[in-house]
PDB file of C-alpha atoms in Angstrom:
ATOM      1  CA  MET A1142      82.883 156.417   0.016  1.00  0.00           C
ATOM      2  CA  ASN A1143      78.406 156.682   0.158  1.00  0.00           C
ATOM      3  CA  ASP A1144      76.465 159.467  -1.883  1.00  0.00           C
ATOM      4  CA  ARG A1145      75.980 162.162   1.311  1.00  0.00           C
ATOM      5  CA  LYS A1146      79.986 162.147   1.828  1.00  0.00           C
ATOM      6  CA  LEU A1147      80.282 162.070  -2.337  1.00  0.00           C
ATOM      7  CA  LEU A1148      77.709 164.893  -1.887  1.00  0.00           C
ATOM      8  CA  PHE A1149      79.711 166.547   1.118  1.00  0.00           C
ATOM      9  CA  CYS A1150      83.037 166.518  -1.303  1.00  0.00           C
ATOM     10  CA  VAL A1151      80.970 168.535  -4.137  1.00  0.00           C
ATOM     11  CA  LEU A1152      79.730 171.059  -1.416  1.00  0.00           C
ATOM     12  CA  PHE A1153      82.824 172.349  -0.613  1.00  0.00           C
ATOM     13  CA  VAL A1154      85.030 172.944  -3.529  1.00  0.00           C
ATOM     14  CA  PHE A1155      81.206 174.465  -4.684  1.00  0.00           C
ATOM     15  CA  GLY A1156      81.815 176.491  -1.532  1.00  0.00           C
ATOM     16  CA  CYS A1157      84.799 177.715  -2.793  1.00  0.00           C
ATOM     17  CA  LEU A1158      83.951 178.502  -5.652  1.00  0.00           C
ATOM     18  CA  VAL A1159      81.485 180.698  -4.482  1.00  0.00           C
ATOM     19  CA  GLY A1160      83.214 182.490  -1.950  1.00  0.00           C
ATOM     20  CA  SER A1161      86.163 183.491  -4.407  1.00  0.00           C
ATOM     21  CA  SER A1162      83.621 185.610  -6.533  1.00  0.00           C
ATOM     22  CA  ALA A1163      83.596 189.332  -6.277  1.00  0.00           C
ATOM     23  CA  SER A1164      81.308 190.687  -3.561  1.00  0.00           C
ATOM     24  CA  GLY A1165      77.806 191.546  -5.034  1.00  0.00           C
ATOM     25  CA  ASP A1166      78.381 189.719  -8.130  1.00  0.00           C
ATOM     26  CA  ASP A1167      74.777 188.740  -9.391  1.00  0.00           C
ATOM     27  CA  SER A1168      76.724 185.325 -10.404  1.00  0.00           C
ATOM     28  CA  ARG A1169      78.106 184.577  -7.050  1.00  0.00           C
ATOM     29  CA  ASP A1170      74.319 184.985  -5.592  1.00  0.00           C
ATOM     30  CA  ALA A1171      73.271 182.520  -8.485  1.00  0.00           C
ATOM     31  CA  LEU A1172      76.131 179.877  -7.384  1.00  0.00           C
ATOM     32  CA  LYS A1173      75.209 180.376  -3.902  1.00  0.00           C
ATOM     33  CA  THR A1174      71.487 179.860  -4.667  1.00  0.00           C
ATOM     34  CA  VAL A1175      72.588 176.357  -6.443  1.00  0.00           C
ATOM     35  CA  LEU A1176      74.883 175.637  -3.921  1.00  0.00           C
ATOM     36  CA  LYS A1177      71.917 176.344  -1.074  1.00  0.00           C
ATOM     37  CA  SER A1178      69.544 173.900  -3.251  1.00  0.00           C
ATOM     38  CA  LEU A1179      72.597 170.889  -3.596  1.00  0.00           C
ATOM     39  CA  ARG A1180      72.463 170.988   0.714  1.00  0.00           C
ATOM     40  CA  ALA A1181      69.251 171.099   0.279  1.00  0.00           C
ATOM     41  CA  GLY A1182      68.847 167.709  -1.335  1.00  0.00           C
ATOM     42  CA  ASP A1183      65.674 168.894  -3.213  1.00  0.00           C
ATOM     43  CA  ALA A1184      65.406 168.193  -6.837  1.00  0.00           C
ATOM     44  CA  LYS A1185      62.973 170.843  -7.835  1.00  0.00           C
ATOM     45  CA  ALA A1186      65.024 173.382  -6.175  1.00  0.00           C
ATOM     46  CA  LEU A1187      68.192 172.479  -8.085  1.00  0.00           C
ATOM     47  CA  GLU A1188      65.979 173.421 -11.175  1.00  0.00           C
ATOM     48  CA  ALA A1189      64.967 176.688 -10.096  1.00  0.00           C
ATOM     49  CA  SER A1190      68.075 177.428  -8.843  1.00  0.00           C
ATOM     50  CA  LEU A1191      69.428 176.341 -11.714  1.00  0.00           C
ATOM     51  CA  GLU A1192      67.317 177.927 -14.990  1.00  0.00           C
ATOM     52  CA  GLY A1193      67.587 180.966 -11.858  1.00  0.00           C
ATOM     53  CA  ILE A1194      71.635 181.080 -12.568  1.00  0.00           C
ATOM     54  CA  ILE A1195      70.861 180.235 -16.508  1.00  0.00           C
ATOM     55  CA  GLU A1196      68.941 183.454 -16.326  1.00  0.00           C
ATOM     56  CA  VAL A1197      72.144 185.799 -14.986  1.00  0.00           C
ATOM     57  CA  GLY A1198      74.118 183.967 -17.719  1.00  0.00           C
ATOM     58  CA  GLY A1199      77.726 185.421 -18.267  1.00  0.00           C
ATOM     59  CA  LYS A1200      80.550 183.270 -18.054  1.00  0.00           C
ATOM     60  CA  LYS A1201      81.217 183.415 -14.635  1.00  0.00           C
ATOM     61  CA  SER A1202      78.378 181.740 -13.805  1.00  0.00           C
ATOM     62  CA  ILE A1203      78.816 179.250 -16.616  1.00  0.00           C
ATOM     63  CA  ALA A1204      82.505 178.515 -15.087  1.00  0.00           C
ATOM     64  CA  GLY A1205      81.410 178.415 -12.111  1.00  0.00           C
ATOM     65  CA  LEU A1206      78.752 174.837 -12.698  1.00  0.00           C
ATOM     66  CA  LEU A1207      81.738 173.661 -15.219  1.00  0.00           C
ATOM     67  CA  LYS A1208      84.070 174.048 -12.349  1.00  0.00           C
ATOM     68  CA  LEU A1209      82.504 172.008 -10.108  1.00  0.00           C
ATOM     69  CA  THR A1210      81.466 169.177 -12.938  1.00  0.00           C
ATOM     70  CA  GLY A1211      85.214 168.718 -12.975  1.00  0.00           C
ATOM     71  CA  SER A1212      84.244 167.963  -8.695  1.00  0.00           C
ATOM     72  CA  VAL A1213      81.979 165.954  -8.879  1.00  0.00           C
ATOM     73  CA  PRO A1214      82.723 162.094  -7.617  1.00  0.00           C
ATOM     74  CA  PRO A1215      81.612 158.952 -10.685  1.00  0.00           C
ATOM     75  CA  GLY A1216      79.604 157.663  -8.518  1.00  0.00           C
ATOM     76  CA  SER A1217      76.839 160.744  -7.886  1.00  0.00           C
ATOM     77  CA  GLN A1218      75.613 161.171 -11.683  1.00  0.00           C
ATOM     78  CA  THR A1219      72.326 162.793 -10.384  1.00  0.00           C
ATOM     79  CA  VAL A1220      74.459 166.062  -9.666  1.00  0.00           C
ATOM     80  CA  TYR A1221      76.394 165.398 -12.393  1.00  0.00           C
ATOM     81  CA  TRP A1222      73.383 165.134 -15.438  1.00  0.00           C
ATOM     82  CA  SER A1223      71.534 168.325 -13.492  1.00  0.00           C
ATOM     83  CA  LEU A1224      74.620 170.319 -13.799  1.00  0.00           C
ATOM     84  CA  LEU A1225      75.365 169.685 -17.164  1.00  0.00           C
ATOM     85  CA  GLU A1226      71.369 170.064 -18.295  1.00  0.00           C
ATOM     86  CA  GLY A1227      71.647 173.433 -16.801  1.00  0.00           C
ATOM     87  CA  ILE A1228      74.680 174.451 -18.149  1.00  0.00           C
ATOM     88  CA  SER A1229      73.529 173.195 -21.815  1.00  0.00           C
ATOM     89  CA  SER A1230      70.562 175.572 -21.565  1.00  0.00           C
ATOM     90  CA  PHE A1231      72.589 178.705 -20.840  1.00  0.00           C
ATOM     91  CA  VAL A1232      71.236 180.717 -24.266  1.00  0.00           C
ATOM     92  CA  ASP A1233      74.117 183.953 -23.460  1.00  0.00           C
ATOM     93  CA  LYS A1234      77.005 184.369 -25.992  1.00  0.00           C
ATOM     94  CA  PRO A1235      79.556 184.775 -23.662  1.00  0.00           C
ATOM     95  CA  ALA A1236      78.343 181.425 -21.492  1.00  0.00           C
ATOM     96  CA  LEU A1237      78.396 179.753 -24.671  1.00  0.00           C
ATOM     97  CA  GLN A1238      81.638 180.484 -26.150  1.00  0.00           C
ATOM     98  CA  GLU A1239      83.248 180.079 -22.251  1.00  0.00           C
ATOM     99  CA  LEU A1240      81.399 176.562 -22.550  1.00  0.00           C
ATOM    100  CA  GLY A1241      83.205 176.101 -26.189  1.00  0.00           C
ATOM    101  CA  SER A1242      86.310 176.795 -24.990  1.00  0.00           C
ATOM    102  CA  TYR A1243      85.874 174.738 -22.142  1.00  0.00           C
ATOM    103  CA  ILE A1244      85.176 171.541 -24.733  1.00  0.00           C
ATOM    104  CA  TYR A1245      87.952 172.452 -26.682  1.00  0.00           C
ATOM    105  CA  LYS A1246      90.581 172.231 -23.496  1.00  0.00           C
ATOM    106  CA  ASN A1247      88.797 169.191 -22.248  1.00  0.00           C
ATOM    107  CA  LYS A1248      88.360 167.246 -25.425  1.00  0.00           C
ATOM    108  CA  SER A1249      90.295 164.209 -24.385  1.00  0.00           C
ATOM    109  CA  LYS A1250      88.296 163.932 -21.075  1.00  0.00           C
ATOM    110  CA  ALA A1251      84.569 162.411 -20.977  1.00  0.00           C
ATOM    111  CA  ILE A1252      83.504 165.555 -19.910  1.00  0.00           C
ATOM    112  CA  ALA A1253      83.422 166.581 -23.162  1.00  0.00           C
ATOM    113  CA  ARG A1254      81.154 163.966 -25.493  1.00  0.00           C
ATOM    114  CA  ASP A1255      79.097 164.910 -22.112  1.00  0.00           C
ATOM    115  CA  LEU A1256      78.911 168.109 -22.680  1.00  0.00           C
ATOM    116  CA  LEU A1257      78.391 167.446 -26.021  1.00  0.00           C
ATOM    117  CA  HIS A1258      75.410 165.022 -25.474  1.00  0.00           C
ATOM    118  CA  ALA A1259      73.891 167.610 -23.635  1.00  0.00           C
ATOM    119  CA  LEU A1260      73.922 170.047 -26.077  1.00  0.00           C
ATOM    120  CA  GLN A1261      71.757 168.505 -28.272  1.00  0.00           C
ATOM    121  CA  THR A1262      68.572 169.408 -27.043  1.00  0.00           C
ATOM    122  CA  SER A1263      69.461 173.137 -26.740  1.00  0.00           C
ATOM    123  CA  ARG A1264      67.814 175.417 -28.349  1.00  0.00           C
ATOM    124  CA  THR A1265      69.022 178.597 -29.280  1.00  0.00           C
ATOM    125  CA  ARG A1266      70.695 179.666 -32.485  1.00  0.00           C
ATOM    126  CA  ASN A1267      73.844 180.961 -30.137  1.00  0.00           C
ATOM    127  CA  VAL A1268      74.867 177.206 -29.253  1.00  0.00           C
ATOM    128  CA  VAL A1269      76.870 177.595 -32.660  1.00  0.00           C
ATOM    129  CA  HIS A1270      79.260 179.419 -30.246  1.00  0.00           C
ATOM    130  CA  ALA A1271      79.624 175.701 -28.285  1.00  0.00           C
ATOM    131  CA  LEU A1272      80.220 174.411 -30.862  1.00  0.00           C
ATOM    132  CA  ALA A1273      82.020 176.202 -33.191  1.00  0.00           C
ATOM    133  CA  PRO A1274      85.969 175.129 -31.757  1.00  0.00           C
ATOM    134  CA  ILE A1275      85.382 171.626 -31.572  1.00  0.00           C
ATOM    135  CA  ILE A1276      83.983 171.282 -34.698  1.00  0.00           C
ATOM    136  CA  LYS A1277      87.150 173.776 -36.295  1.00  0.00           C
ATOM    137  CA  LYS A1278      89.929 171.672 -34.242  1.00  0.00           C
ATOM    138  CA  GLY A1279      88.707 168.952 -32.234  1.00  0.00           C
ATOM    139  CA  PRO A1280      88.928 165.067 -32.806  1.00  0.00           C
ATOM    140  CA  ASP A1281      86.757 163.673 -35.541  1.00  0.00           C
ATOM    141  CA  SER A1282      84.803 161.302 -33.009  1.00  0.00           C
ATOM    142  CA  LEU A1283      83.904 164.698 -31.276  1.00  0.00           C
ATOM    143  CA  ARG A1284      83.418 166.959 -34.777  1.00  0.00           C
ATOM    144  CA  LEU A1285      81.010 164.355 -35.957  1.00  0.00           C
ATOM    145  CA  LYS A1286      78.700 165.281 -32.385  1.00  0.00           C
ATOM    146  CA  ALA A1287      78.914 168.783 -32.822  1.00  0.00           C
ATOM    147  CA  ILE A1288      78.110 169.614 -36.544  1.00  0.00           C
ATOM    148  CA  LYS A1289      74.974 166.666 -36.259  1.00  0.00           C
ATOM    149  CA  LYS A1290      73.842 169.335 -33.463  1.00  0.00           C
ATOM    150  CA  LEU A1291      74.425 172.170 -35.650  1.00  0.00           C
ATOM    151  CA  ALA A1292      72.730 170.766 -38.395  1.00  0.00           C
ATOM    152  CA  ARG A1293      69.571 171.583 -36.734  1.00  0.00           C
ATOM    153  CA  VAL A1294      70.446 175.097 -35.769  1.00  0.00           C
ATOM    154  CA  ARG A1295      69.556 177.693 -38.455  1.00  0.00           C
ATOM    155  CA  ASN A1296      71.578 180.102 -37.852  1.00  0.00           C
ATOM    156  CA  PRO A1297      73.643 182.071 -41.115  1.00  0.00           C
ATOM    157  CA  GLU A1298      77.006 181.423 -38.311  1.00  0.00           C
ATOM    158  CA  ALA A1299      76.378 177.482 -38.556  1.00  0.00           C
ATOM    159  CA  VAL A1300      75.917 177.818 -42.328  1.00  0.00           C
ATOM    160  CA  ASP A1301      79.428 179.339 -42.378  1.00  0.00           C
ATOM    161  CA  ILE A1302      81.166 177.178 -39.952  1.00  0.00           C
ATOM    162  CA  LEU A1303      79.814 174.163 -42.554  1.00  0.00           C
ATOM    163  CA  VAL A1304      80.862 175.500 -45.466  1.00  0.00           C
ATOM    164  CA  GLU A1305      84.875 176.058 -43.554  1.00  0.00           C
ATOM    165  CA  VAL A1306      84.172 172.266 -43.072  1.00  0.00           C
ATOM    166  CA  VAL A1307      83.610 171.214 -46.661  1.00  0.00           C
ATOM    167  CA  GLU A1308      86.428 173.111 -47.618  1.00  0.00           C
ATOM    168  CA  ILE A1309      88.774 171.490 -45.185  1.00  0.00           C
ATOM    169  CA  GLU A1310      87.298 168.455 -45.297  1.00  0.00           C
ATOM    170  CA  GLU A1311      87.792 168.346 -49.623  1.00  0.00           C
ATOM    171  CA  LYS A1312      91.553 169.687 -48.577  1.00  0.00           C
ATOM    172  CA  LYS A1313      92.626 166.040 -46.566  1.00  0.00           C
ATOM    173  CA  SER A1314      91.004 164.299 -49.359  1.00  0.00           C
ATOM    174  CA  ARG A1315      89.726 165.164 -53.260  1.00  0.00           C
ATOM    175  CA  GLU A1316      88.458 161.232 -53.114  1.00  0.00           C
ATOM    176  CA  ASP A1317      87.521 159.090 -50.101  1.00  0.00           C
ATOM    177  CA  HIS A1318      84.534 161.717 -48.917  1.00  0.00           C
ATOM    178  CA  THR A1319      85.114 161.510 -44.725  1.00  0.00           C
ATOM    179  CA  GLU A1320      82.303 160.869 -42.710  1.00  0.00           C
ATOM    180  CA  VAL A1321      82.888 164.936 -41.467  1.00  0.00           C
ATOM    181  CA  MET A1322      82.683 165.709 -44.585  1.00  0.00           C
ATOM    182  CA  ALA A1323      79.282 163.939 -45.092  1.00  0.00           C
ATOM    183  CA  ALA A1324      77.801 165.397 -42.136  1.00  0.00           C
ATOM    184  CA  ALA A1325      78.760 168.937 -42.748  1.00  0.00           C
ATOM    185  CA  VAL A1326      76.601 167.901 -46.129  1.00  0.00           C
ATOM    186  CA  GLU A1327      74.039 166.755 -44.672  1.00  0.00           C
ATOM    187  CA  GLY A1328      73.927 169.785 -42.467  1.00  0.00           C
ATOM    188  CA  LEU A1329      74.110 172.259 -44.968  1.00  0.00           C
ATOM    189  CA  THR A1330      71.478 170.371 -46.730  1.00  0.00           C
ATOM    190  CA  MET A1331      69.096 170.529 -43.605  1.00  0.00           C
ATOM    191  CA  ILE A1332      69.677 174.252 -42.932  1.00  0.00           C
ATOM    192  CA  THR A1333      69.762 175.567 -46.554  1.00  0.00           C
ATOM    193  CA  GLY A1334      67.452 173.320 -48.834  1.00  0.00           C
ATOM    194  CA  GLN A1335      70.494 173.579 -51.634  1.00  0.00           C
ATOM    195  CA  GLN A1336      71.901 170.336 -53.265  1.00  0.00           C
ATOM    196  CA  PHE A1337      75.480 170.666 -54.257  1.00  0.00           C
ATOM    197  CA  GLY A1338      77.797 167.759 -52.493  1.00  0.00           C
ATOM    198  CA  THR A1339      80.485 167.528 -51.511  1.00  0.00           C
ATOM    199  CA  SER A1340      81.611 170.336 -53.989  1.00  0.00           C
ATOM    200  CA  ALA A1341      83.538 173.278 -51.727  1.00  0.00           C
ATOM    201  CA  VAL A1342      83.381 175.238 -54.239  1.00  0.00           C
ATOM    202  CA  ASN A1343      79.609 175.089 -55.040  1.00  0.00           C
ATOM    203  CA  TRP A1344      78.453 175.775 -51.771  1.00  0.00           C
ATOM    204  CA  GLY A1345      81.413 178.448 -50.715  1.00  0.00           C
ATOM    205  CA  GLY A1346      80.031 180.158 -54.012  1.00  0.00           C
ATOM    206  CA  TRP A1347      76.712 180.032 -53.488  1.00  0.00           C
ATOM    207  CA  TRP A1348      76.555 181.000 -49.904  1.00  0.00           C
ATOM    208  CA  LYS A1349      79.243 183.864 -50.402  1.00  0.00           C
ATOM    209  CA  THR A1350      76.114 185.374 -52.645  1.00  0.00           C
ATOM    210  CA  ASN A1351      73.424 184.312 -50.676  1.00  0.00           C
ATOM    211  CA  LYS A1352      75.241 184.518 -46.984  1.00  0.00           C
ATOM    212  CA  ASP A1353      72.990 188.907 -46.144  1.00  0.00           C
ATOM    213  CA  LYS A1354      69.468 186.738 -47.675  1.00  0.00           C
ATOM    214  CA  PRO A1355      66.922 185.026 -44.946  1.00  0.00           C
ATOM    215  CA  LEU A1356      67.353 180.950 -45.166  1.00  0.00           C
ATOM    216  CA  ARG A1357      64.689 179.603 -46.263  1.00  0.00           C
ATOM    217  CA  VAL A1358      62.665 176.984 -44.368  1.00  0.00           C
ATOM    218  CA  SER A1359      64.069 173.605 -46.157  1.00  0.00           C
ATOM    219  CA  ALA A1360      61.559 170.943 -46.442  1.00  0.00           C
ATOM    220  CA  GLN A1361      63.925 168.712 -44.585  1.00  0.00           C
ATOM    221  CA  GLY A1362      64.660 170.835 -41.566  1.00  0.00           C
ATOM    222  CA  GLY A1363      62.211 170.045 -39.313  1.00  0.00           C
ATOM    223  CA  SER A1364      60.469 172.608 -37.034  1.00  0.00           C
ATOM    224  CA  SER A1365      62.028 173.946 -33.291  1.00  0.00           C
ATOM    225  CA  GLU A1366      62.862 171.382 -31.160  1.00  0.00           C
ATOM    226  CA  ALA A1367      61.634 171.510 -27.605  1.00  0.00           C
ATOM    227  CA  THR A1368      64.632 171.174 -25.178  1.00  0.00           C
ATOM    228  CA  GLY A1369      63.570 169.613 -22.420  1.00  0.00           C
ATOM    229  CA  THR A1370      65.624 171.363 -20.077  1.00  0.00           C
ATOM    230  CA  VAL A1371      65.016 173.275 -16.585  1.00  0.00           C
ATOM    231  CA  VAL A1372      64.653 176.505 -19.152  1.00  0.00           C
ATOM    232  CA  ASP A1373      62.351 174.969 -21.799  1.00  0.00           C
ATOM    233  CA  HIS A1374      61.040 179.413 -21.912  1.00  0.00           C
ATOM    234  CA  LEU A1375      64.121 180.395 -22.516  1.00  0.00           C
ATOM    235  CA  SER A1376      65.394 181.201 -26.352  1.00  0.00           C
ATOM    236  CA  GLY A1377      68.047 183.021 -28.156  1.00  0.00           C
TER     237      GLY A1377
END
């Protein structure tokens, strides 16, 4: 099957998704714009249309793109990764919660790993909502990838999640520290600047006392990174 036929299959599925949206829905109109740019095969138009749907935001918008990724044939990698880049650039909480649920539901599939890879460049603090489900209940290989990203998010909710991870991992093994435990501790140290090692009691106690205070800039925490994505100018 050539690239033209592959793209036709993708567009057919996407057309069905767009057609099923409610009349007058902003997300439907934004999805139509993405479809139009895909039909045209215009990379710049695709980038602009993805930026448009990200600005609309919301559960419906990201759900439409997520459904499309599952229908992209293996031979159409340019379309696939462009869509993942767009998905990883959403900044609103409802969209990222939907993304987090999707990643967890598909945790045994390659799409979960690929989405976590794409999320490494997200710059919004709301990314915690996309990472939390897989960190709490996913396989360790994906938990590690998600924690790596969470370690660069200066957000109290990120600390909440990492402290919980340390507590859970300590219960699993008090003698042999797991890779997940080590990653969570490293993340806590990067975000807070504190040095409590693998002690869940110390991390939990310190955070209980200090969680209502502003997070100080850690010597180990770098400056904010640019996403390099279609919404590099957006933040959340």
